[in-house]
CSV table of C-alpha atoms in Angstrom, one decimal:
chain,number,residue,atom,x,y,z
A,56,UNK,CA,-27.7,-3.4,-7.7
A,57,UNK,CA,-28.7,-2.5,-4.2
A,58,UNK,CA,-26.4,-1.6,-1.3
A,59,UNK,CA,-25.9,-4.6,1.0
A,60,UNK,CA,-24.9,-4.6,4.7
A,61,UNK,CA,-21.3,-5.3,5.5
A,62,UNK,CA,-21.9,-8.6,7.3
A,63,UNK,CA,-18.6,-10.5,6.7
A,64,UNK,CA,-20.4,-13.5,5.2
A,65,UNK,CA,-19.5,-12.8,1.6
A,66,UNK,CA,-16.1,-12.9,-0.2
A,67,UNK,CA,-14.8,-9.4,0.4
A,68,UNK,CA,-13.8,-9.0,-3.3
A,69,UNK,CA,-17.3,-9.9,-4.6
A,70,UNK,CA,-18.7,-7.1,-6.7
A,71,UNK,CA,-21.2,-4.9,-5.0
A,72,UNK,CA,-21.9,-2.0,-2.7
A,73,UNK,CA,-21.6,-2.7,1.0
A,74,UNK,CA,-22.8,-0.3,3.7
A,75,UNK,CA,-20.1,-0.2,6.4
A,76,UNK,CA,-21.9,2.4,8.6
A,77,UNK,CA,-24.3,5.3,8.1
A,78,UNK,CA,-23.0,7.4,5.2
A,79,UNK,CA,-20.0,5.0,4.5
A,80,UNK,CA,-20.1,2.4,1.7
A,81,UNK,CA,-17.4,0.0,0.4
A,82,UNK,CA,-17.1,-0.7,-3.3
A,83,UNK,CA,-14.4,-3.3,-4.2
A,84,UNK,CA,-12.9,-2.6,-7.6
A,85,UNK,CA,-11.0,-5.2,-9.7
A,86,UNK,CA,-7.3,-5.7,-10.0
A,87,UNK,CA,-6.9,-8.0,-12.9
A,88,UNK,CA,-4.0,-10.4,-12.8
A,89,UNK,CA,-3.0,-9.2,-9.3
A,90,UNK,CA,-2.9,-11.5,-6.3
A,91,UNK,CA,-4.6,-8.8,-4.3
A,92,UNK,CA,-7.7,-9.4,-6.4
A,93,UNK,CA,-9.4,-6.1,-5.6
A,94,UNK,CA,-9.0,-2.7,-4.0
A,95,UNK,CA,-11.6,-1.2,-1.7
A,96,UNK,CA,-12.9,2.3,-2.5
A,97,UNK,CA,-15.0,3.9,0.3
A,98,UNK,CA,-17.8,6.3,-0.5
A,99,UNK,CA,-18.5,8.8,2.2
A,100,UNK,CA,-21.6,10.9,1.7
A,101,UNK,CA,-24.3,12.9,3.4
A,102,UNK,CA,-26.7,12.7,0.5
A,103,UNK,CA,-25.5,15.9,-1.1
A,104,UNK,CA,-21.7,15.9,-1.0
A,105,UNK,CA,-19.7,12.7,-2.0
A,106,UNK,CA,-16.1,11.9,-1.2
A,107,UNK,CA,-14.1,8.8,-2.1
A,108,UNK,CA,-11.3,7.4,0.0
A,109,UNK,CA,-8.9,5.9,-2.6
A,110,UNK,CA,-10.1,5.6,-6.2
A,111,UNK,CA,-8.8,2.4,-7.8
A,112,UNK,CA,-6.6,1.8,-10.8
A,113,UNK,CA,-7.3,3.6,-14.1
A,114,UNK,CA,-8.8,0.5,-15.8
A,115,UNK,CA,-12.0,0.4,-17.8
A,116,UNK,CA,-13.2,-2.5,-15.7
A,117,UNK,CA,-12.6,-0.5,-12.5
A,118,UNK,CA,-14.3,2.6,-13.8
A,119,UNK,CA,-17.4,0.6,-14.9
A,120,UNK,CA,-17.6,-1.2,-11.5
A,121,UNK,CA,-17.3,2.2,-9.7
A,122,UNK,CA,-20.0,3.7,-11.9
A,123,UNK,CA,-22.4,0.9,-11.2
A,124,UNK,CA,-21.7,1.1,-7.5
A,125,UNK,CA,-22.4,4.9,-7.4
A,126,UNK,CA,-25.6,4.4,-9.3
A,127,UNK,CA,-26.8,2.1,-6.6
A,128,UNK,CA,-26.3,5.0,-4.2
A,129,UNK,CA,-28.2,7.4,-6.5
A,130,UNK,CA,-25.0,9.1,-7.8
A,131,UNK,CA,-22.8,9.2,-10.9
A,132,UNK,CA,-19.1,9.6,-11.5
A,133,UNK,CA,-19.5,13.3,-12.0
A,134,UNK,CA,-21.0,13.7,-8.5
A,135,UNK,CA,-17.6,12.9,-6.8
A,136,UNK,CA,-16.6,16.1,-5.1
A,137,UNK,CA,-13.3,14.9,-3.7
A,138,UNK,CA,-10.8,12.0,-3.7
A,139,UNK,CA,-8.8,11.5,-0.6
A,140,UNK,CA,-5.9,9.1,-1.4
A,141,UNK,CA,-4.1,7.0,1.2
A,142,UNK,CA,-0.9,6.7,-0.9
A,143,UNK,CA,0.5,7.1,-4.3
A,144,UNK,CA,0.4,3.5,-5.7
A,145,UNK,CA,-1.4,3.1,-8.9
A,146,UNK,CA,-4.3,1.0,-7.6
A,147,UNK,CA,-5.2,3.9,-5.3
A,148,UNK,CA,-4.4,7.0,-7.2
A,149,UNK,CA,-4.7,6.7,-11.0
A,150,UNK,CA,-8.4,6.4,-11.5
A,151,UNK,CA,-8.9,9.6,-9.5
A,152,UNK,CA,-6.6,11.4,-12.0
A,153,UNK,CA,-8.6,10.2,-15.0
A,154,UNK,CA,-12.0,11.0,-13.4
A,155,UNK,CA,-10.8,14.5,-12.3
A,156,UNK,CA,-9.8,15.3,-15.9
A,157,UNK,CA,-13.2,14.3,-17.2
A,158,UNK,CA,-15.6,15.5,-14.4
A,159,UNK,CA,-13.6,17.7,-12.0
A,160,UNK,CA,-13.4,17.1,-8.3
A,161,UNK,CA,-10.5,17.7,-6.0
A,162,UNK,CA,-7.7,15.3,-5.3
A,163,UNK,CA,-5.8,15.1,-2.0
A,164,UNK,CA,-2.6,13.1,-1.3
A,165,UNK,CA,-0.2,13.0,1.6
A,166,UNK,CA,2.5,15.7,1.4
A,167,UNK,CA,5.5,13.3,1.7
A,168,UNK,CA,4.4,11.4,-1.5
A,169,UNK,CA,5.5,14.4,-3.6
A,170,UNK,CA,9.0,13.1,-4.5
A,171,UNK,CA,7.7,9.7,-5.6
A,172,UNK,CA,4.8,11.3,-7.5
A,173,UNK,CA,7.2,13.5,-9.4
A,174,UNK,CA,9.4,10.5,-10.2
A,175,UNK,CA,6.4,8.4,-11.2
A,176,UNK,CA,5.4,11.1,-13.7
A,177,UNK,CA,8.8,11.0,-15.5
A,178,UNK,CA,8.3,9.3,-18.9
A,179,UNK,CA,12.0,8.5,-19.1
A,180,UNK,CA,12.0,6.4,-16.0
A,181,UNK,CA,12.3,2.6,-16.4
A,182,UNK,CA,9.9,0.4,-14.4
A,183,UNK,CA,11.2,-0.3,-10.9
A,184,UNK,CA,14.4,1.6,-11.6
A,185,UNK,CA,15.1,2.4,-8.0
A,186,UNK,CA,14.4,-1.2,-6.9
A,187,UNK,CA,17.0,-2.5,-9.3
A,188,UNK,CA,19.6,-0.4,-7.6
A,189,UNK,CA,18.5,-1.7,-4.2
A,190,UNK,CA,18.5,-5.3,-5.4
A,191,UNK,CA,22.1,-4.9,-6.6
A,192,UNK,CA,23.1,-3.6,-3.1
A,193,UNK,CA,21.4,-6.7,-1.7
A,194,UNK,CA,23.6,-8.9,-3.8
A,195,UNK,CA,20.6,-10.1,-5.8
A,196,UNK,CA,22.0,-10.1,-9.3
A,197,UNK,CA,19.9,-13.1,-10.3
A,198,UNK,CA,16.7,-11.3,-9.4
A,199,UNK,CA,17.7,-8.3,-11.4
A,200,UNK,CA,18.3,-10.5,-14.4
A,201,UNK,CA,14.8,-12.1,-13.9
A,202,UNK,CA,13.2,-8.7,-13.8
A,203,UNK,CA,14.9,-7.7,-17.0
A,204,UNK,CA,13.6,-10.8,-18.7
A,205,UNK,CA,10.1,-10.3,-17.3
A,206,UNK,CA,9.7,-6.6,-18.0
A,207,UNK,CA,12.4,-5.8,-20.6
A,208,UNK,CA,13.7,-2.4,-21.2
A,209,UNK,CA,10.3,-0.7,-21.8
A,210,UNK,CA,10.0,2.8,-20.7
A,211,UNK,CA,7.4,3.8,-18.0
A,212,UNK,CA,4.0,3.6,-19.8
A,213,UNK,CA,1.8,5.3,-17.2
A,214,UNK,CA,3.6,8.6,-16.7
A,215,UNK,CA,0.5,10.5,-17.8
A,216,UNK,CA,-1.5,9.2,-14.8
A,217,UNK,CA,0.7,10.9,-12.2
A,218,UNK,CA,-0.6,14.4,-12.1
A,219,UNK,CA,-0.2,16.6,-9.1
A,220,UNK,CA,-3.0,16.6,-6.5
A,221,UNK,CA,-5.1,19.7,-5.7
A,222,UNK,CA,-4.1,19.5,-2.1
A,223,UNK,CA,-1.1,18.1,-0.2
A,224,UNK,CA,-2.7,16.5,2.9
A,225,UNK,CA,-1.0,17.3,6.2
A,226,UNK,CA,-1.8,15.7,9.6
A,227,UNK,CA,-4.8,17.1,11.5
A,228,UNK,CA,-8.5,17.5,11.5
A,229,UNK,CA,-10.3,18.0,8.2
A,230,UNK,CA,-13.9,18.5,7.2
A,231,UNK,CA,-15.2,15.8,4.8
A,232,UNK,CA,-19.0,16.3,4.4
A,233,UNK,CA,-21.3,18.4,6.6
A,234,UNK,CA,-21.2,17.1,10.1
A,235,UNK,CA,-18.3,14.7,9.5
A,236,UNK,CA,-14.6,15.2,9.8
A,237,UNK,CA,-11.5,13.0,9.5
A,238,UNK,CA,-8.3,13.1,11.3
A,239,UNK,CA,-5.5,12.8,8.8
A,240,UNK,CA,-2.7,10.7,10.3
A,241,UNK,CA,0.7,10.3,8.6
A,242,UNK,CA,1.8,6.6,8.7
A,243,UNK,CA,5.0,6.2,6.6
A,244,UNK,CA,6.5,2.8,5.9
A,245,UNK,CA,4.5,1.2,3.1
A,246,UNK,CA,5.3,4.5,1.3
A,247,UNK,CA,6.8,7.6,2.8
A,248,UNK,CA,3.7,9.7,2.5
A,249,UNK,CA,1.0,7.1,3.4
A,250,UNK,CA,-1.8,8.5,5.5
A,251,UNK,CA,-4.8,6.9,7.2
A,252,UNK,CA,-8.1,8.6,7.9
A,253,UNK,CA,-9.7,8.4,11.3
A,254,UNK,CA,-13.4,9.1,11.7
A,255,UNK,CA,-13.5,9.4,15.5
A,256,UNK,CA,-17.2,10.0,15.8
A,257,UNK,CA,-18.1,6.8,13.9
A,258,UNK,CA,-15.3,4.7,15.3
A,259,UNK,CA,-13.7,4.0,12.0
A,260,UNK,CA,-10.1,4.1,10.6
A,261,UNK,CA,-9.6,4.0,6.8
A,262,UNK,CA,-6.3,2.1,7.0
A,263,UNK,CA,-5.2,2.0,3.3
A,264,UNK,CA,-2.3,-0.4,2.9
A,265,UNK,CA,-0.8,0.5,6.3
A,266,UNK,CA,-2.8,-2.2,8.1
A,267,UNK,CA,-4.2,-5.1,6.1
A,268,UNK,CA,-6.2,-8.0,7.6
A,269,UNK,CA,-4.7,-10.9,5.7
A,270,UNK,CA,-1.2,-9.9,4.4
A,271,UNK,CA,1.8,-7.9,5.5
A,272,UNK,CA,2.2,-4.8,3.4
A,273,UNK,CA,5.3,-4.4,1.3
A,274,UNK,CA,7.8,-2.0,2.9
A,275,UNK,CA,9.1,1.1,1.1
A,276,UNK,CA,8.1,0.0,-2.4
A,277,UNK,CA,8.2,3.5,-4.1
A,278,UNK,CA,10.2,5.3,-6.8
A,279,UNK,CA,12.2,7.3,-4.3
A,280,UNK,CA,13.3,5.0,-1.5
A,281,UNK,CA,13.9,6.1,2.1
A,282,UNK,CA,16.7,5.0,4.4
A,283,UNK,CA,14.9,2.9,7.0
A,284,UNK,CA,11.4,2.2,5.8
A,285,UNK,CA,10.8,-0.6,8.2
A,286,UNK,CA,11.7,1.6,11.2
A,287,UNK,CA,9.1,4.1,9.9
A,288,UNK,CA,6.6,1.4,9.4
A,289,UNK,CA,6.9,0.0,12.9
A,290,UNK,CA,6.7,3.4,14.4
A,291,UNK,CA,3.5,4.0,12.4
A,292,UNK,CA,2.0,0.8,13.7
A,293,UNK,CA,2.8,1.8,17.2
A,294,UNK,CA,1.2,5.2,16.6
A,295,UNK,CA,-2.1,3.5,15.5
A,296,UNK,CA,-1.9,1.1,18.4
A,297,UNK,CA,-1.7,4.1,20.9
A,298,UNK,CA,-5.0,5.5,19.5
A,299,UNK,CA,-8.4,4.2,20.6
A,300,UNK,CA,-9.4,0.9,18.9
A,301,UNK,CA,-11.7,1.3,15.9
A,302,UNK,CA,-13.2,-0.7,13.1
A,303,UNK,CA,-10.7,-1.2,10.4
A,304,UNK,CA,-11.6,-0.3,6.8
A,305,UNK,CA,-8.6,-1.6,4.8
A,306,UNK,CA,-7.8,-1.1,1.1
A,307,UNK,CA,-7.5,-4.9,0.5
A,308,UNK,CA,-9.5,-7.5,2.5
A,309,UNK,CA,-12.6,-7.4,4.6
A,310,UNK,CA,-13.7,-4.8,7.1
A,311,UNK,CA,-12.7,-6.0,10.6
A,312,UNK,CA,-13.9,-4.9,14.1
A,313,UNK,CA,-10.4,-4.1,15.6
A,314,UNK,CA,-7.5,-2.4,14.1
A,315,UNK,CA,-5.6,-3.0,17.4
A,316,UNK,CA,-5.8,-6.8,17.0
A,317,UNK,CA,-4.2,-6.7,13.5
A,318,UNK,CA,-1.6,-4.2,14.5
A,319,UNK,CA,-0.5,-6.5,17.4
A,320,UNK,CA,-0.2,-9.4,14.9
A,321,UNK,CA,1.9,-7.3,12.5
A,322,UNK,CA,4.2,-6.1,15.2
A,323,UNK,CA,4.7,-9.7,16.4
A,324,UNK,CA,5.4,-10.8,12.8
A,325,UNK,CA,8.1,-8.3,12.3
A,326,UNK,CA,9.7,-9.0,15.7
A,327,UNK,CA,9.9,-12.6,14.6
A,328,UNK,CA,11.3,-11.8,11.2
A,329,UNK,CA,14.0,-9.5,12.7
A,330,UNK,CA,15.1,-12.3,15.0
A,331,UNK,CA,15.0,-15.0,12.2
A,332,UNK,CA,16.8,-12.8,9.6
A,333,UNK,CA,19.5,-11.6,12.0
A,334,UNK,CA,20.1,-15.2,13.1
A,335,UNK,CA,20.8,-16.2,9.5
A,336,UNK,CA,23.9,-14.0,9.2
A,337,UNK,CA,27.0,-16.1,9.4
A,338,UNK,CA,30.5,-16.0,7.9
A,339,UNK,CA,29.0,-17.7,4.8
A,340,UNK,CA,25.7,-15.8,4.7
A,341,UNK,CA,26.3,-12.1,4.5
A,342,UNK,CA,23.9,-10.5,2.0
A,343,UNK,CA,20.2,-9.8,2.1
A,344,UNK,CA,19.8,-12.1,-1.0
A,345,UNK,CA,21.5,-15.0,0.7
A,346,UNK,CA,19.3,-14.6,3.7
A,347,UNK,CA,16.1,-14.4,1.6
A,348,UNK,CA,17.1,-17.7,-0.1
A,349,UNK,CA,17.0,-19.4,3.3
A,350,UNK,CA,13.6,-18.2,4.4
A,351,UNK,CA,10.0,-19.2,3.8
A,352,UNK,CA,7.7,-16.6,2.2
A,353,UNK,CA,3.9,-16.1,2.4
A,354,UNK,CA,1.7,-18.2,4.6
A,355,UNK,CA,2.7,-21.2,2.5
A,356,UNK,CA,6.4,-20.7,3.4
A,357,UNK,CA,7.4,-20.8,-0.3
A,358,UNK,CA,11.0,-20.7,-1.2
A,359,UNK,CA,12.3,-17.6,-3.0
A,360,UNK,CA,12.9,-19.5,-6.3
A,361,UNK,CA,9.2,-20.7,-6.2
A,362,UNK,CA,8.0,-17.1,-6.5
A,363,UNK,CA,7.5,-14.9,-9.6
A,364,UNK,CA,10.2,-12.2,-10.3
A,365,UNK,CA,8.1,-9.4,-8.9
A,366,UNK,CA,7.5,-11.1,-5.6
A,367,UNK,CA,11.1,-12.3,-5.4
A,368,UNK,CA,12.1,-8.6,-5.6
A,369,UNK,CA,9.7,-7.7,-2.8
A,370,UNK,CA,11.0,-10.5,-0.6
A,371,UNK,CA,14.7,-9.6,-1.1
A,372,UNK,CA,14.0,-5.9,-0.4
A,373,UNK,CA,12.0,-6.7,2.7
A,374,UNK,CA,14.9,-8.8,3.9
A,375,UNK,CA,17.3,-5.9,3.3
A,376,UNK,CA,15.0,-3.5,5.2
A,377,UNK,CA,15.0,-5.9,8.2
A,378,UNK,CA,18.8,-6.3,8.2
A,379,UNK,CA,19.3,-2.5,7.8
A,380,UNK,CA,17.1,-1.9,10.9
A,381,UNK,CA,19.2,-4.5,12.8
A,382,UNK,CA,22.2,-2.4,11.9
A,383,UNK,CA,20.6,0.8,13.1
A,384,UNK,CA,19.7,-1.0,16.4
A,385,UNK,CA,23.4,-2.0,16.8
A,386,UNK,CA,22.6,-5.7,16.5
A,387,UNK,CA,24.5,-6.2,13.2
A,388,UNK,CA,27.2,-4.3,11.4
A,389,UNK,CA,27.4,-3.6,7.7
A,390,UNK,CA,30.1,-2.9,5.1
A,391,UNK,CA,29.9,-2.4,1.4
A,392,UNK,CA,32.2,-3.9,-1.2
A,393,UNK,CA,31.8,-3.4,-5.0
A,394,UNK,CA,28.3,-2.0,-4.4
A,395,UNK,CA,27.0,-4.9,-2.3
A,396,UNK,CA,26.2,-4.6,1.3
A,397,UNK,CA,27.5,-7.3,3.6
A,398,UNK,CA,26.3,-7.9,7.2
A,399,UNK,CA,28.1,-9.4,10.2
A,400,UNK,CA,26.8,-10.2,13.6
């Protein structure tokens, strides 16, 4: 395997090592049975020191793919000096934990991921425990039942993969390899502690799941929910938009030339969704679940009952986050009865 130029002609998830710019290489790692298909891990090196931005999921297939990719760059898994993780989801964090145990290397994660990391490491936690509570508030009892049938009452099986990092990353400049520094930028919304890494000299932004080229990231999917994750997310998009435009190196999807172009599309998407969702509230449609049933989802405009239980959950919770933001903006009002939130215009 030899490094290939990042030319945009290949399928972004095709196995290989792709040179994004001098000293920066992209290695897509597999996500079996996941619609995202792959997660991009970025290798930053000066030939002596080697840093990874995100690490992949702790799967043997991902480990093997990463090992082959590093060999193409003349390195091994034990040569990784540091892992810088954009956020605490398992496809970004957990392989770094396994490799650190075996080979060493430091691990850095955004400071505001601490609460969710601690909760993720609780072996007594049920999968998606917090999300079930949010679904009940959304009036989505049928989705809760579907999740129970799909995932059962099994305890959390990956608690051992959520060890503490060596460093809690805070916003500001940070040395990466000799002659190269990143600006750590806090971008909450997808998760509360999500960060992006800006390489100003090279004109790059490692955007994690904050800005993705083909899909809209889920909002606030984390073990410890926050009050207004969509408000946080939109503010974070505007923060990136106020910075100089740069090449976007996302966690899922191809490298693109302009992060601004995609941020503009995401802001417009959420403006549209806020208007559409708010417009669905009537005397007969008062809950997030009832609104979600009336909308189209994904680019194919699929109905809620055409989706699998996991994605139904994400759709309902996204609807709730939009309606809650409309309440915060004074465009809707909300009351709760028997644990269910009802909205009125």
